Amino acid sequence: MRRVVITGMGAITSIGNTVEEFWSNLLRGVSGADRITHFDPSDHGSQIACEVKDFDPTAHFDRGEIKKLDRFIQLAMVAAREAFRDSALDFEKTDPNRAGVIVGCGIGGLETLEEACDVLFNKGARRVSPFVIPKLILNMASGHISIDVGAKGVNTAVATACATGTHAIGDGLKLIQRSAADIMIAGGTEAAITRVGVAGFSNMKALSTRNDDPKHASRPFDMGRDGFVIGEGAGVLILEEREHALARGAKIYAEVTGYGASGDAYHMTAPAPGGEGGARAMVACLQDAGLDPSEVDHINAHGTSTPLNDKLETEAIKKALGEENARRVAICSNKSMIGHGLGAAGAIEAIAMALTLKEQIIPPTINYEEPDPECDLDYVPNEARRAKVRIALSNSLGFGGHNATIAMRRHENGDGK
């Protein structure tokens, strides 16, 4: 079986517009939540979000390009450029036909759609921009990244709600393992902090309403959790066949060793009872990676801060690993700081997990103040923790019953063992 490693990473989040800044703030327990600034949220039930801050599109694109790129595409392209630079890839030395892109999005260009509807209803059909469709369709993040860096291999996109980023990485892993590519640019992006996006999630009672205390609103696994804080951003990873990476002297963050996916076949928004769908994804991932549950040291949890998800993910971890192993594993939720980035979440969290393996430090789950008896595992509360982490899992669970888990291994001494 061909082995796959991570040789480049790029991120733009509410707590950092580069991987370095994101990781530093994640370890410090910095919250990216605040009152929404993208629009006036006064008539919304939830008025808080984890917005990307200090992002100036003109620093990355010319004004003509900006007119053609929705925010979710812009964020994806900036993250992909960082990842590509970080990888030191050069398509004059590496075959671009063997390099593909799979970057997904949960919703797509919601802001573009809202603006187009305003024009349509107020000014008429002839005033709607011809760029509307290519700005809003979610596959355009992958399309533009491919054009931007010159990757000519497999070019596709994933749309599995909150599991998108993890599915994209897992699918990229499998493309390389079966020799359909040597390099995959994989990840997720989202920019759904819009009037409709926030109203929709808020009215289904999915969002936190701690409007007077945004920094403490996202509190995964805590007894006082009342919903997730919507986030935005992008995460992109360069996945590369290990021998290909070693031959060109690439730095390696971690090895991606397994991928599992499942469907709940239960409800469009609620997880299956007992977390059994998520548990099956974890078991499938462990089997794919050839791992025993006792080998898992760390889990980067989906950890949304909703009452149902956190309880059922806890149950899923116990089912998948067994009670004894589950109690030994250190679990964290990055969403306590960056909110829920929807289609981007899994990819950003995969970056954090790769850095955990490389740096041997686990980010905290902040705002953990009152333990919930039904969430009774080790969630690395409030302070980052130095730990020996050799094997780690990352979970993503999406609306529609989409579940995905990836496994990574620490890469040591150039031998991956």
Short mmCIF file of C-alpha atoms in Angstrom, two decimals:
data_model
loop_
_atom_site.label_atom_id
_atom_site.label_comp_id
_atom_site.label_asym_id
_atom_site.label_seq_id
_atom_site.Cartn_x
_atom_site.Cartn_y
_atom_site.Cartn_z
CA MET A 1 0.00 0.00 0.00
CA ARG A 2 1.33 3.44 -0.95
CA ARG A 3 1.88 5.62 2.12
CA VAL A 4 0.64 9.21 2.29
CA VAL A 5 2.13 12.12 4.20
CA ILE A 6 1.33 15.80 4.74
CA THR A 7 3.95 18.12 3.24
CA GLY A 8 2.20 21.49 3.29
CA MET A 9 -0.63 23.23 5.14
CA GLY A 10 -2.54 26.47 4.86
CA ALA A 11 -5.24 27.90 7.12
CA ILE A 12 -7.32 31.01 7.54
CA THR A 13 -9.50 31.10 10.65
CA SER A 14 -11.08 33.43 13.18
CA ILE A 15 -7.94 33.18 15.35
CA GLY A 16 -5.30 33.43 12.66
CA ASN A 17 -4.87 34.02 8.95
CA THR A 18 -1.88 31.68 8.66
CA VAL A 19 -1.14 28.25 10.09
CA GLU A 20 1.49 29.70 12.42
CA GLU A 21 -0.86 32.33 13.86
CA PHE A 22 -3.75 29.87 14.11
CA TRP A 23 -1.66 27.28 15.96
CA SER A 24 -0.18 29.82 18.37
CA ASN A 25 -3.60 31.15 19.35
CA LEU A 26 -5.08 27.66 19.54
CA LEU A 27 -2.48 26.63 22.11
CA ARG A 28 -3.08 29.85 24.06
CA GLY A 29 -6.83 29.18 24.24
CA VAL A 30 -7.84 32.31 22.33
CA SER A 31 -11.51 32.57 21.34
CA GLY A 32 -12.37 33.95 17.91
CA ALA A 33 -16.01 34.61 18.82
CA ASP A 34 -17.53 38.07 18.87
CA ARG A 35 -20.60 40.00 17.74
CA ILE A 36 -21.23 39.63 14.03
CA THR A 37 -19.84 42.44 11.86
CA HIS A 38 -20.61 41.09 8.35
CA PHE A 39 -24.18 42.41 8.68
CA ASP A 40 -26.44 43.90 11.37
CA PRO A 41 -27.55 40.85 13.40
CA SER A 42 -29.94 42.73 15.70
CA ASP A 43 -33.04 40.80 14.61
CA HIS A 44 -31.37 37.39 14.71
CA GLY A 45 -31.70 35.02 17.66
CA SER A 46 -27.96 34.36 17.60
CA GLN A 47 -25.86 37.48 17.03
CA ILE A 48 -22.36 36.07 17.47
CA ALA A 49 -19.89 34.29 15.21
CA CYS A 50 -16.25 33.36 14.71
CA GLU A 51 -15.49 35.62 11.76
CA VAL A 52 -12.17 35.73 9.92
CA LYS A 53 -10.59 39.03 10.93
CA ASP A 54 -8.41 41.54 9.06
CA PHE A 55 -8.87 39.76 5.74
CA ASP A 56 -8.31 42.17 2.84
CA PRO A 57 -9.09 40.53 -0.52
CA THR A 58 -7.17 43.27 -2.35
CA ALA A 59 -3.98 42.02 -0.72
CA HIS A 60 -4.43 38.73 -2.56
CA PHE A 61 -6.46 39.43 -5.71
CA ASP A 62 -6.90 42.26 -8.16
CA ARG A 63 -10.26 44.03 -8.24
CA GLY A 64 -11.35 42.27 -11.41
CA GLU A 65 -10.76 38.88 -9.80
CA ILE A 66 -12.60 39.85 -6.62
CA LYS A 67 -15.78 40.51 -8.63
CA LYS A 68 -15.66 36.86 -9.76
CA LEU A 69 -14.82 35.20 -6.46
CA ASP A 70 -17.22 34.65 -3.56
CA ARG A 71 -15.66 34.88 -0.12
CA PHE A 72 -15.56 31.09 0.31
CA ILE A 73 -13.44 30.82 -2.85
CA GLN A 74 -11.14 33.64 -1.77
CA LEU A 75 -10.50 31.99 1.60
CA ALA A 76 -9.82 28.63 -0.04
CA MET A 77 -7.37 30.10 -2.54
CA VAL A 78 -5.44 31.98 0.14
CA ALA A 79 -5.16 28.83 2.26
CA ALA A 80 -4.13 26.77 -0.77
CA ARG A 81 -1.44 29.26 -1.72
CA GLU A 82 -0.01 29.07 1.81
CA ALA A 83 -0.07 25.26 1.70
CA PHE A 84 1.57 25.16 -1.72
CA ARG A 85 4.34 27.52 -0.63
CA ASP A 86 4.80 25.54 2.56
CA SER A 87 5.22 22.31 0.57
CA ALA A 88 7.91 23.81 -1.71
CA LEU A 89 6.32 22.01 -4.66
CA ASP A 90 7.44 23.06 -8.12
CA PHE A 91 5.48 21.81 -11.11
CA GLU A 92 8.44 22.44 -13.35
CA LYS A 93 10.11 19.60 -11.45
CA THR A 94 7.02 17.57 -10.54
CA ASP A 95 4.42 16.26 -13.01
CA PRO A 96 1.29 18.47 -12.64
CA ASN A 97 -0.82 15.73 -14.25
CA ARG A 98 -0.20 13.64 -11.13
CA ALA A 99 -1.34 16.44 -8.79
CA GLY A 100 -5.04 16.87 -8.07
CA VAL A 101 -7.37 19.06 -6.05
CA ILE A 102 -10.27 18.06 -3.83
CA VAL A 103 -11.49 21.01 -1.78
CA GLY A 104 -15.09 20.97 -0.62
CA CYS A 105 -17.64 23.34 0.86
CA GLY A 106 -20.77 22.71 2.86
CA ILE A 107 -22.97 25.45 1.43
CA GLY A 108 -21.14 27.45 -1.25
CA GLY A 109 -21.58 31.09 -2.17
CA LEU A 110 -24.47 32.00 0.10
CA GLU A 111 -23.53 35.69 0.18
CA THR A 112 -23.48 35.79 -3.63
CA LEU A 113 -26.89 34.13 -3.77
CA GLU A 114 -28.38 36.60 -1.27
CA GLU A 115 -27.02 39.57 -3.21
CA ALA A 116 -28.29 38.16 -6.52
CA CYS A 117 -31.76 37.64 -5.08
CA ASP A 118 -31.82 41.25 -3.84
CA VAL A 119 -30.94 42.45 -7.36
CA LEU A 120 -33.44 40.12 -9.00
CA PHE A 121 -36.35 41.13 -6.80
CA ASN A 122 -35.55 44.86 -6.71
CA LYS A 123 -34.02 45.60 -10.11
CA GLY A 124 -35.08 42.74 -12.37
CA ALA A 125 -33.55 39.68 -14.01
CA ARG A 126 -31.46 41.57 -16.56
CA ARG A 127 -29.45 43.20 -13.77
CA VAL A 128 -28.28 39.90 -12.27
CA SER A 129 -24.52 39.48 -12.74
CA PRO A 130 -23.30 36.86 -15.23
CA PHE A 131 -20.75 35.85 -12.59
CA VAL A 132 -23.43 34.67 -10.13
CA ILE A 133 -23.35 30.97 -11.00
CA PRO A 134 -19.55 30.50 -11.13
CA LYS A 135 -19.28 32.53 -7.92
CA LEU A 136 -21.72 30.47 -5.89
CA ILE A 137 -21.30 26.83 -6.98
CA LEU A 138 -19.23 25.09 -4.37
CA ASN A 139 -16.92 23.17 -6.73
CA MET A 140 -15.38 26.47 -7.80
CA ALA A 141 -13.01 26.47 -4.83
CA SER A 142 -11.33 23.37 -6.27
CA GLY A 143 -11.57 24.73 -9.79
CA HIS A 144 -9.88 28.02 -8.99
CA ILE A 145 -7.16 26.38 -6.89
CA SER A 146 -6.36 24.04 -9.76
CA ILE A 147 -6.04 26.97 -12.15
CA ASP A 148 -4.09 29.06 -9.65
CA VAL A 149 -1.35 26.51 -8.88
CA GLY A 150 -1.44 24.55 -12.13
CA ALA A 151 -2.55 21.17 -10.78
CA LYS A 152 -3.89 19.17 -13.75
CA GLY A 153 -4.84 15.88 -12.12
CA VAL A 154 -8.08 14.78 -10.46
CA ASN A 155 -10.20 17.87 -9.75
CA THR A 156 -13.36 17.39 -7.74
CA ALA A 157 -15.26 18.65 -4.69
CA VAL A 158 -17.05 17.24 -1.66
CA ALA A 159 -20.28 18.53 -0.12
CA THR A 160 -21.17 16.64 3.04
CA ALA A 161 -22.08 19.52 5.34
CA CYS A 162 -19.89 19.55 8.46
CA ALA A 163 -18.02 16.39 7.40
CA THR A 164 -16.83 17.94 4.11
CA GLY A 165 -13.23 18.74 5.01
CA THR A 166 -12.57 15.31 6.51
CA HIS A 167 -14.18 13.51 3.57
CA ALA A 168 -12.02 15.55 1.19
CA ILE A 169 -8.83 14.51 3.00
CA GLY A 170 -9.95 10.89 3.18
CA ASP A 171 -10.86 10.80 -0.49
CA GLY A 172 -7.52 12.41 -1.34
CA LEU A 173 -5.76 9.74 0.71
CA LYS A 174 -7.48 6.98 -1.26
CA LEU A 175 -6.69 8.57 -4.65
CA ILE A 176 -2.99 8.54 -3.80
CA GLN A 177 -3.09 5.06 -2.29
CA ARG A 178 -4.59 3.62 -5.46
CA SER A 179 -2.05 5.48 -7.65
CA ALA A 180 -4.56 7.85 -9.26
CA ALA A 181 -2.32 10.73 -8.06
CA ASP A 182 0.97 11.40 -6.33
CA ILE A 183 -0.16 14.70 -4.80
CA MET A 184 -3.60 15.86 -3.67
CA ILE A 185 -4.42 19.39 -2.53
CA ALA A 186 -7.24 18.61 -0.11
CA GLY A 187 -9.41 20.51 2.33
CA GLY A 188 -12.51 22.55 2.95
CA THR A 189 -13.78 26.11 2.98
CA GLU A 190 -16.85 28.02 4.15
CA ALA A 191 -18.18 31.58 4.34
CA ALA A 192 -21.78 31.26 5.49
CA ILE A 193 -21.93 34.02 8.10
CA THR A 194 -24.66 35.80 6.16
CA ARG A 195 -28.19 36.98 6.89
CA VAL A 196 -29.79 33.79 5.62
CA GLY A 197 -27.08 31.46 6.92
CA VAL A 198 -27.25 32.72 10.49
CA ALA A 199 -31.06 33.00 10.45
CA GLY A 200 -31.44 29.45 9.18
CA PHE A 201 -29.16 27.87 11.77
CA SER A 202 -30.50 30.13 14.53
CA ASN A 203 -34.14 29.35 13.82
CA MET A 204 -33.49 25.61 13.96
CA LYS A 205 -32.09 26.25 17.47
CA ALA A 206 -28.61 25.02 16.51
CA LEU A 207 -26.72 28.18 17.52
CA SER A 208 -25.68 29.50 20.91
CA THR A 209 -27.64 32.52 22.11
CA ARG A 210 -25.03 33.73 24.61
CA ASN A 211 -25.04 37.04 22.76
CA ASP A 212 -23.81 38.97 25.78
CA ASP A 213 -20.80 36.70 26.31
CA PRO A 214 -19.50 35.51 22.93
CA LYS A 215 -16.03 34.49 24.12
CA HIS A 216 -17.57 31.87 26.40
CA ALA A 217 -20.39 30.78 24.10
CA SER A 218 -18.68 27.80 22.48
CA ARG A 219 -18.20 25.31 25.30
CA PRO A 220 -18.01 21.73 23.98
CA PHE A 221 -18.79 18.95 26.44
CA ASP A 222 -19.60 21.49 29.18
CA MET A 223 -22.90 21.17 31.05
CA GLY A 224 -23.87 24.73 30.09
CA ARG A 225 -23.49 24.35 26.31
CA ASP A 226 -26.47 25.67 24.35
CA GLY A 227 -25.47 25.43 20.68
CA PHE A 228 -22.57 26.02 18.34
CA VAL A 229 -21.04 29.34 17.31
CA ILE A 230 -20.98 29.61 13.54
CA GLY A 231 -17.53 30.09 12.06
CA GLU A 232 -15.87 30.56 8.70
CA GLY A 233 -12.48 29.98 7.13
CA ALA A 234 -10.52 27.46 5.10
CA GLY A 235 -8.02 24.69 5.64
CA VAL A 236 -5.94 23.09 2.87
CA LEU A 237 -3.38 20.28 3.15
CA ILE A 238 -0.89 18.94 0.64
CA LEU A 239 -1.13 15.15 0.70
CA GLU A 240 1.78 13.40 -1.01
CA GLU A 241 2.92 9.86 -1.63
CA ARG A 242 5.67 9.31 0.92
CA GLU A 243 8.45 8.16 -1.41
CA HIS A 244 7.68 11.04 -3.76
CA ALA A 245 7.98 13.46 -0.83
CA LEU A 246 11.22 11.94 0.46
CA ALA A 247 12.76 11.95 -3.01
CA ARG A 248 12.40 15.71 -3.27
CA GLY A 249 13.47 16.36 0.32
CA ALA A 250 10.10 17.64 1.51
CA LYS A 251 9.42 18.30 5.17
CA ILE A 252 6.77 16.00 6.58
CA TYR A 253 4.25 16.95 9.26
CA ALA A 254 2.53 13.59 9.76
CA GLU A 255 1.39 10.48 7.94
CA VAL A 256 -2.29 9.97 7.06
CA THR A 257 -2.91 6.29 7.66
CA GLY A 258 -6.64 5.61 7.59
CA TYR A 259 -10.10 6.80 6.61
CA GLY A 260 -13.54 5.66 7.64
CA ALA A 261 -16.98 6.90 6.64
CA SER A 262 -20.55 5.96 7.43
CA GLY A 263 -24.14 7.13 7.12
CA ASP A 264 -26.60 7.34 10.00
CA ALA A 265 -29.69 6.64 7.87
CA TYR A 266 -31.60 8.21 10.74
CA HIS A 267 -32.41 11.95 10.65
CA MET A 268 -31.50 14.99 8.55
CA THR A 269 -29.94 16.91 11.46
CA ALA A 270 -29.85 14.75 14.60
CA PRO A 271 -27.13 12.10 15.13
CA ALA A 272 -28.20 8.47 15.36
CA PRO A 273 -29.04 7.20 18.87
CA GLY A 274 -26.01 6.21 20.89
CA GLY A 275 -23.70 7.79 18.34
CA GLU A 276 -23.63 4.49 16.49
CA GLY A 277 -23.00 6.08 13.07
CA GLY A 278 -19.99 8.01 14.30
CA ALA A 279 -18.73 4.89 16.06
CA ARG A 280 -18.89 2.91 12.82
CA ALA A 281 -16.85 5.58 11.02
CA MET A 282 -14.17 5.39 13.72
CA VAL A 283 -14.09 1.59 13.63
CA ALA A 284 -13.82 1.62 9.83
CA CYS A 285 -10.97 4.13 10.06
CA LEU A 286 -9.08 2.01 12.57
CA GLN A 287 -9.52 -1.07 10.40
CA ASP A 288 -8.38 0.83 7.30
CA ALA A 289 -5.25 2.02 9.14
CA GLY A 290 -4.55 -1.40 10.64
CA LEU A 291 -4.79 0.02 14.15
CA ASP A 292 -5.99 -1.44 17.42
CA PRO A 293 -8.14 0.89 19.57
CA SER A 294 -5.52 0.66 22.31
CA GLU A 295 -3.02 2.45 20.05
CA VAL A 296 -5.02 5.70 19.83
CA ASP A 297 -3.52 8.47 21.95
CA HIS A 298 -5.61 11.47 20.94
CA ILE A 299 -8.89 12.41 19.27
CA ASN A 300 -9.62 15.79 17.72
CA ALA A 301 -13.36 15.68 18.30
CA HIS A 302 -16.18 17.10 16.23
CA GLY A 303 -17.18 18.70 19.55
CA THR A 304 -19.72 21.26 18.36
CA SER A 305 -21.01 22.53 21.73
CA THR A 306 -24.56 21.37 21.01
CA PRO A 307 -26.31 19.34 23.72
CA LEU A 308 -26.96 16.33 21.48
CA ASN A 309 -23.72 16.12 19.46
CA ASP A 310 -21.33 16.20 22.41
CA LYS A 311 -23.25 13.56 24.36
CA LEU A 312 -23.55 11.23 21.37
CA GLU A 313 -19.97 11.74 20.20
CA THR A 314 -18.85 10.75 23.70
CA GLU A 315 -20.93 7.60 23.40
CA ALA A 316 -19.53 6.96 19.92
CA ILE A 317 -15.94 7.16 21.17
CA LYS A 318 -16.72 4.66 23.93
CA LYS A 319 -18.35 2.28 21.44
CA ALA A 320 -15.49 2.52 18.94
CA LEU A 321 -12.55 2.30 21.33
CA GLY A 322 -14.05 0.47 24.26
CA GLU A 323 -14.70 2.06 27.65
CA GLU A 324 -11.18 1.60 29.05
CA ASN A 325 -9.41 2.99 25.98
CA ALA A 326 -11.87 5.87 25.68
CA ARG A 327 -11.12 7.00 29.23
CA ARG A 328 -7.38 6.97 28.54
CA VAL A 329 -7.48 9.04 25.31
CA ALA A 330 -6.99 12.82 25.39
CA ILE A 331 -9.81 14.52 23.47
CA CYS A 332 -10.03 18.15 22.41
CA SER A 333 -12.43 20.38 20.48
CA ASN A 334 -10.91 23.18 18.42
CA LYS A 335 -14.44 24.53 17.91
CA SER A 336 -14.31 25.90 21.44
CA MET A 337 -12.04 28.58 19.94
CA ILE A 338 -12.73 28.77 16.19
CA GLY A 339 -16.43 27.97 16.26
CA HIS A 340 -18.00 25.60 13.78
CA GLY A 341 -16.56 26.21 10.32
CA LEU A 342 -19.04 23.83 8.68
CA GLY A 343 -17.42 22.58 5.44
CA ALA A 344 -14.05 23.95 6.52
CA ALA A 345 -14.09 22.46 10.02
CA GLY A 346 -12.62 19.03 9.34
CA ALA A 347 -9.74 20.38 7.28
CA ILE A 348 -8.77 23.04 9.81
CA GLU A 349 -8.97 20.47 12.59
CA ALA A 350 -6.80 18.06 10.57
CA ILE A 351 -4.13 20.77 10.45
CA ALA A 352 -4.32 21.11 14.23
CA MET A 353 -4.05 17.34 14.63
CA ALA A 354 -1.01 17.13 12.33
CA LEU A 355 0.68 19.83 14.41
CA THR A 356 -0.25 18.02 17.63
CA LEU A 357 1.58 14.96 16.31
CA LYS A 358 4.57 16.99 15.19
CA GLU A 359 4.89 19.24 18.25
CA GLN A 360 3.62 16.75 20.88
CA ILE A 361 1.20 19.21 22.43
CA ILE A 362 -2.61 19.00 22.51
CA PRO A 363 -4.68 22.20 22.26
CA PRO A 364 -7.23 22.73 25.02
CA THR A 365 -11.00 22.62 25.00
CA ILE A 366 -11.70 26.06 26.43
CA ASN A 367 -14.76 27.18 28.41
CA TYR A 368 -14.97 23.81 30.11
CA GLU A 369 -16.30 24.81 33.53
CA GLU A 370 -19.04 22.43 34.66
CA PRO A 371 -18.65 18.74 33.80
CA ASP A 372 -21.63 17.01 32.22
CA PRO A 373 -22.20 13.52 33.69
CA GLU A 374 -23.05 12.31 30.19
CA CYS A 375 -19.77 13.70 28.80
CA ASP A 376 -17.33 12.03 31.15
CA LEU A 377 -14.09 11.62 29.19
CA ASP A 378 -10.81 13.58 29.19
CA TYR A 379 -11.43 16.72 27.10
CA VAL A 380 -8.10 18.48 27.87
CA PRO A 381 -9.91 21.30 29.69
CA ASN A 382 -8.79 24.91 29.36
CA GLU A 383 -5.00 24.41 29.14
CA ALA A 384 -2.85 22.95 26.36
CA ARG A 385 -1.15 19.72 27.38
CA ARG A 386 2.26 18.27 26.57
CA ALA A 387 1.78 14.60 25.75
CA LYS A 388 3.28 11.69 23.85
CA VAL A 389 1.01 11.40 20.82
CA ARG A 390 1.84 8.79 18.21
CA ILE A 391 -1.61 7.96 16.80
CA ALA A 392 -4.55 10.36 16.51
CA LEU A 393 -8.05 10.40 15.06
CA SER A 394 -10.18 13.32 13.86
CA ASN A 395 -13.98 13.07 13.71
CA SER A 396 -16.46 15.05 11.61
CA LEU A 397 -20.22 14.50 11.74
CA GLY A 398 -22.48 16.32 9.30
CA PHE A 399 -26.16 17.08 8.75
CA GLY A 400 -27.66 14.34 6.60
CA GLY A 401 -26.02 11.66 8.74
CA HIS A 402 -22.58 12.00 7.12
CA ASN A 403 -19.77 10.71 9.37
CA ALA A 404 -16.05 10.72 8.62
CA THR A 405 -12.90 9.89 10.57
CA ILE A 406 -9.26 10.09 9.53
CA ALA A 407 -6.24 8.63 11.32
CA MET A 408 -2.75 10.12 11.43
CA ARG A 409 0.57 8.81 12.71
CA ARG A 410 3.52 10.80 14.01
CA HIS A 411 6.34 10.83 11.43
CA GLU A 412 9.68 10.32 13.16
CA ASN A 413 13.23 9.96 11.88
CA GLY A 414 12.06 9.77 8.29
CA ASP A 415 10.64 6.26 8.77
CA GLY A 416 7.04 7.08 9.74
CA LYS A 417 7.26 4.79 12.74
#
